[in-house]
Amino acid sequence: MALLAVLIRGHKITTVQILFFCAVIPSVILHEVSHGVAALAFGDDTAKRAGRLTLNPIKHIDPFGTIILPILLILSRAPGVIGYAKPVPVNVSRLRNSRNSSVVVSLVGPAVNIVLAVVLGLLFKDLVSGQFARVNAVDHIGPIWAQFLFVAGYVNVLLAVFNLIPLPPLDGSAVLERFMPRSMLPGYYRIRPFTMFVPLIVVVLFQGALQSFFSWFFIHYANAVV
C-alpha cells in the first residue's frame, strides 16, 4: 500500500487505474477462497485447517501477486491487469475421486469470477440509469461508483479468461492434467509450484496478442451491459 501511496502522490496513477487495483484485490481473494471451499466439499480440509476459508484479506494477500504485480502492469499499460492471492493449499490426494474433483476445484475459481462479472454487469445495467450514462461510465466519465461497477465486472472477466488459459499454474491447466497418464503426475506436481511466473512471462512476451484477446472480451462485455 505504501507503493500505491507513492504513485498517487507522484501523479503516476489515474483514478481508473486505482479502480482497477481496488477491484482486483477482492476478486482474486474470492477466487482463491472458492478453491478451498470446493476442496472441502470433496473431502480435503487442508485450506480450512490453514485458516484460508475466510474473506479476511490479510490471510490471502500476497505482497507481490496481489499488490505489486497489478500496480506494475497498470503502470506499464499492459493489455490486462492480472493478480493473484496467496494460493490456497489443496491436497489432491485427499480429494474424493481426485482426478475428476481436482478439475472442479481448479475451475471453480474462474467460475466464481464469471458469476461476479455477470452479477456486476446486471447491477451496472440496473443501477446506472440510461444508455448514455452507461456509455459514459464505460468511457470513465461520470460517478465513480458507476465506473467502479463496470471496471469490477470487466476485471472479473479478465481474471476468468486469463485463468482459463491452459498453462500451469493457471486453473485451465487442470484440464490438461486430467488427461495426463497417472505415471506423469508425481513429476508434474513437483514442478508445478515453480511455474508461478509463467503467466507474467506470457504477459510480457505476448502483449500484442493479449491486447487483441482482451479487447475482444472488453467490447463484448461493454456491449452486453450498456
Short mmCIF file of C-alpha atoms in Angstrom, two decimals:
data_model
loop_
_atom_site.label_atom_id
_atom_site.label_comp_id
_atom_site.label_asym_id
_atom_site.label_seq_id
_atom_site.Cartn_x
_atom_site.Cartn_y
_atom_site.Cartn_z
CA MET A 1 0.00 0.00 0.00
CA ALA A 2 2.99 2.28 0.54
CA LEU A 3 3.87 1.81 -3.13
CA LEU A 4 0.33 2.82 -4.12
CA ALA A 5 0.55 5.95 -1.95
CA VAL A 6 3.86 6.97 -3.53
CA LEU A 7 2.45 6.52 -7.03
CA ILE A 8 -0.61 8.61 -6.22
CA ARG A 9 1.50 11.42 -4.75
CA GLY A 10 3.71 11.33 -7.83
CA HIS A 11 0.66 11.60 -10.11
CA LYS A 12 1.74 8.44 -11.89
CA ILE A 13 -1.52 6.58 -11.44
CA THR A 14 -5.01 7.60 -12.55
CA THR A 15 -8.40 7.23 -10.90
CA VAL A 16 -9.33 4.49 -13.37
CA GLN A 17 -6.15 2.58 -12.54
CA ILE A 18 -6.96 2.86 -8.83
CA LEU A 19 -10.42 1.43 -9.56
CA PHE A 20 -8.82 -1.49 -11.39
CA PHE A 21 -6.47 -2.07 -8.47
CA CYS A 22 -9.29 -1.94 -5.92
CA ALA A 23 -11.35 -4.39 -7.97
CA VAL A 24 -8.52 -6.90 -8.42
CA ILE A 25 -7.89 -7.49 -4.70
CA PRO A 26 -11.36 -8.71 -3.61
CA SER A 27 -11.82 -10.55 -6.90
CA VAL A 28 -8.67 -12.65 -6.56
CA ILE A 29 -9.44 -13.31 -2.88
CA LEU A 30 -12.91 -14.65 -3.70
CA HIS A 31 -11.31 -16.68 -6.49
CA GLU A 32 -8.89 -18.33 -4.07
CA VAL A 33 -11.43 -18.90 -1.28
CA SER A 34 -13.68 -20.70 -3.76
CA HIS A 35 -10.89 -23.22 -4.44
CA GLY A 36 -10.70 -24.02 -0.73
CA VAL A 37 -14.47 -24.30 -0.34
CA ALA A 38 -14.68 -26.67 -3.31
CA ALA A 39 -11.79 -28.76 -1.96
CA LEU A 40 -13.56 -29.02 1.40
CA ALA A 41 -16.72 -30.20 -0.35
CA PHE A 42 -14.69 -33.00 -1.92
CA GLY A 43 -13.09 -34.07 1.36
CA ASP A 44 -9.88 -32.04 1.68
CA ASP A 45 -9.89 -29.75 4.70
CA THR A 46 -6.30 -28.51 4.21
CA ALA A 47 -7.40 -24.94 3.41
CA LYS A 48 -9.82 -24.93 6.33
CA ARG A 49 -7.13 -26.06 8.78
CA ALA A 50 -4.81 -23.39 7.39
CA GLY A 51 -7.40 -20.71 8.15
CA ARG A 52 -7.85 -19.82 4.47
CA LEU A 53 -11.64 -20.18 4.23
CA THR A 54 -12.09 -16.57 5.23
CA LEU A 55 -12.71 -13.28 3.45
CA ASN A 56 -10.16 -11.55 5.69
CA PRO A 57 -7.78 -10.11 3.05
CA ILE A 58 -4.78 -10.31 5.38
CA LYS A 59 -4.95 -14.11 5.19
CA HIS A 60 -4.80 -14.09 1.39
CA ILE A 61 -2.73 -11.13 0.26
CA ASP A 62 0.50 -12.00 -1.48
CA PRO A 63 2.70 -8.86 -1.42
CA PHE A 64 3.90 -9.38 -4.97
CA GLY A 65 0.90 -11.01 -6.67
CA THR A 66 -1.89 -9.03 -5.03
CA ILE A 67 -0.30 -5.59 -4.79
CA ILE A 68 2.97 -5.07 -6.66
CA LEU A 69 2.18 -7.05 -9.84
CA PRO A 70 -1.18 -5.36 -10.58
CA ILE A 71 0.35 -1.91 -9.99
CA LEU A 72 3.31 -2.67 -12.26
CA LEU A 73 1.01 -3.97 -15.02
CA ILE A 74 -1.21 -0.89 -14.71
CA LEU A 75 1.76 1.48 -14.93
CA SER A 76 3.32 -0.42 -17.84
CA ARG A 77 -0.01 -0.22 -19.71
CA ALA A 78 -0.13 -3.99 -20.10
CA PRO A 79 -3.12 -5.30 -22.12
CA GLY A 80 -4.77 -6.61 -18.98
CA VAL A 81 -4.45 -6.36 -15.24
CA ILE A 82 -3.86 -9.69 -13.53
CA GLY A 83 -3.04 -10.58 -9.98
CA TYR A 84 -3.15 -13.47 -7.62
CA ALA A 85 -3.69 -14.05 -3.95
CA LYS A 86 -1.62 -16.43 -1.88
CA PRO A 87 -2.57 -19.84 -3.35
CA VAL A 88 -4.99 -21.79 -1.17
CA PRO A 89 -3.40 -25.13 -0.19
CA VAL A 90 -5.14 -28.16 -1.68
CA ASN A 91 -4.03 -31.75 -1.09
CA VAL A 92 -5.17 -33.50 -4.25
CA SER A 93 -4.58 -36.94 -2.75
CA ARG A 94 -7.25 -36.26 -0.12
CA LEU A 95 -9.96 -35.39 -2.63
CA ARG A 96 -12.65 -37.96 -3.33
CA ASN A 97 -12.28 -39.20 -6.93
CA SER A 98 -9.23 -36.95 -7.07
CA ARG A 99 -8.65 -36.88 -10.83
CA ASN A 100 -12.14 -35.56 -11.56
CA SER A 101 -12.71 -33.48 -8.44
CA SER A 102 -9.34 -31.72 -8.82
CA VAL A 103 -10.58 -30.34 -12.15
CA VAL A 104 -13.71 -29.00 -10.44
CA VAL A 105 -11.64 -27.48 -7.62
CA SER A 106 -9.43 -25.71 -10.17
CA LEU A 107 -12.20 -24.46 -12.45
CA VAL A 108 -14.45 -23.20 -9.65
CA GLY A 109 -12.20 -20.12 -9.31
CA PRO A 110 -12.81 -18.86 -12.87
CA ALA A 111 -16.46 -19.85 -12.49
CA VAL A 112 -16.78 -17.54 -9.47
CA ASN A 113 -15.22 -14.70 -11.48
CA ILE A 114 -17.70 -15.31 -14.30
CA VAL A 115 -20.60 -15.20 -11.83
CA LEU A 116 -19.25 -11.98 -10.33
CA ALA A 117 -18.87 -10.44 -13.81
CA VAL A 118 -22.49 -11.31 -14.62
CA VAL A 119 -23.83 -10.01 -11.28
CA LEU A 120 -21.82 -6.78 -11.51
CA GLY A 121 -22.91 -6.34 -15.11
CA LEU A 122 -26.57 -6.73 -14.16
CA LEU A 123 -26.15 -4.26 -11.29
CA PHE A 124 -24.44 -1.81 -13.63
CA LYS A 125 -27.26 -2.10 -16.16
CA ASP A 126 -29.93 -1.78 -13.46
CA LEU A 127 -28.45 0.96 -11.28
CA VAL A 128 -26.93 3.24 -13.92
CA SER A 129 -29.97 4.91 -15.47
CA GLY A 130 -29.97 5.41 -19.22
CA GLN A 131 -27.75 4.12 -22.01
CA PHE A 132 -25.96 7.46 -22.30
CA ALA A 133 -24.91 7.32 -18.62
CA ARG A 134 -23.74 3.72 -19.03
CA VAL A 135 -21.67 4.60 -22.10
CA ASN A 136 -20.10 7.46 -20.13
CA ALA A 137 -19.22 5.10 -17.26
CA VAL A 138 -17.58 2.68 -19.71
CA ASP A 139 -15.60 5.66 -21.04
CA HIS A 140 -14.64 6.54 -17.43
CA ILE A 141 -16.91 9.57 -17.20
CA GLY A 142 -19.46 10.26 -14.50
CA PRO A 143 -19.97 8.93 -10.95
CA ILE A 144 -17.08 6.92 -9.54
CA TRP A 145 -19.42 4.21 -8.23
CA ALA A 146 -20.79 3.64 -11.74
CA GLN A 147 -17.29 3.45 -13.21
CA PHE A 148 -16.28 1.03 -10.47
CA LEU A 149 -19.21 -1.32 -11.18
CA PHE A 150 -18.14 -1.60 -14.80
CA VAL A 151 -14.43 -1.87 -14.02
CA ALA A 152 -15.03 -4.54 -11.36
CA GLY A 153 -17.14 -6.57 -13.76
CA TYR A 154 -14.51 -6.34 -16.50
CA VAL A 155 -11.72 -7.23 -14.05
CA ASN A 156 -13.58 -10.45 -13.27
CA VAL A 157 -13.91 -11.17 -16.98
CA LEU A 158 -10.14 -10.75 -17.32
CA LEU A 159 -9.44 -12.97 -14.31
CA ALA A 160 -11.75 -15.71 -15.59
CA VAL A 161 -10.40 -15.64 -19.14
CA PHE A 162 -6.74 -15.43 -18.15
CA ASN A 163 -7.01 -18.20 -15.57
CA LEU A 164 -8.65 -20.50 -18.11
CA ILE A 165 -5.54 -20.39 -20.33
CA PRO A 166 -4.20 -23.99 -20.14
CA LEU A 167 -0.76 -23.10 -18.77
CA PRO A 168 0.44 -24.10 -15.27
CA PRO A 169 -0.17 -22.83 -12.66
CA LEU A 170 -3.31 -21.27 -14.20
CA ASP A 171 -6.56 -23.06 -13.48
CA GLY A 172 -7.09 -24.03 -17.10
CA SER A 173 -4.10 -26.36 -16.84
CA ALA A 174 -6.29 -28.69 -14.72
CA VAL A 175 -7.95 -29.88 -17.91
CA LEU A 176 -4.56 -30.90 -19.32
CA GLU A 177 -3.66 -32.59 -16.04
CA ARG A 178 -6.84 -34.65 -16.22
CA PHE A 179 -5.66 -36.27 -19.44
CA MET A 180 -2.07 -36.88 -18.34
CA PRO A 181 -1.06 -40.50 -17.72
CA ARG A 182 -1.01 -41.24 -13.98
CA SER A 183 2.69 -42.08 -14.21
CA MET A 184 3.48 -38.45 -15.16
CA LEU A 185 1.51 -36.79 -12.37
CA PRO A 186 4.03 -37.11 -9.48
CA GLY A 187 6.74 -35.38 -11.51
CA TYR A 188 4.29 -32.75 -12.75
CA TYR A 189 3.12 -31.95 -9.22
CA ARG A 190 6.75 -31.50 -8.15
CA ILE A 191 7.49 -28.86 -10.79
CA ARG A 192 4.08 -27.16 -10.69
CA PRO A 193 4.92 -24.89 -7.69
CA PHE A 194 7.82 -23.42 -9.67
CA THR A 195 5.68 -22.28 -12.61
CA MET A 196 4.25 -19.23 -10.81
CA PHE A 197 5.94 -16.74 -13.13
CA VAL A 198 4.83 -18.39 -16.39
CA PRO A 199 1.74 -16.11 -16.67
CA LEU A 200 3.87 -13.00 -16.14
CA ILE A 201 6.25 -14.14 -18.89
CA VAL A 202 3.26 -14.63 -21.19
CA VAL A 203 2.05 -11.09 -20.43
CA VAL A 204 5.50 -9.62 -21.17
CA LEU A 205 6.25 -11.59 -24.35
CA PHE A 206 2.82 -11.66 -25.97
CA GLN A 207 1.41 -8.22 -25.22
CA GLY A 208 0.09 -7.65 -28.73
CA ALA A 209 -1.77 -10.96 -28.87
CA LEU A 210 -3.16 -10.48 -25.37
CA GLN A 211 -4.25 -6.94 -26.24
CA SER A 212 -6.37 -8.25 -29.10
CA PHE A 213 -7.59 -11.15 -26.99
CA PHE A 214 -8.71 -8.99 -24.08
CA SER A 215 -10.06 -6.23 -26.34
CA TRP A 216 -12.49 -8.73 -27.85
CA PHE A 217 -13.84 -9.55 -24.39
CA PHE A 218 -13.93 -5.86 -23.42
CA ILE A 219 -16.02 -4.95 -26.44
CA HIS A 220 -18.47 -7.80 -25.92
CA TYR A 221 -18.78 -7.23 -22.17
CA ALA A 222 -19.32 -3.50 -22.67
CA ASN A 223 -21.94 -4.12 -25.35
CA ALA A 224 -23.73 -6.60 -23.08
CA VAL A 225 -24.02 -4.24 -20.11
CA VAL A 226 -24.63 -0.98 -21.96
#
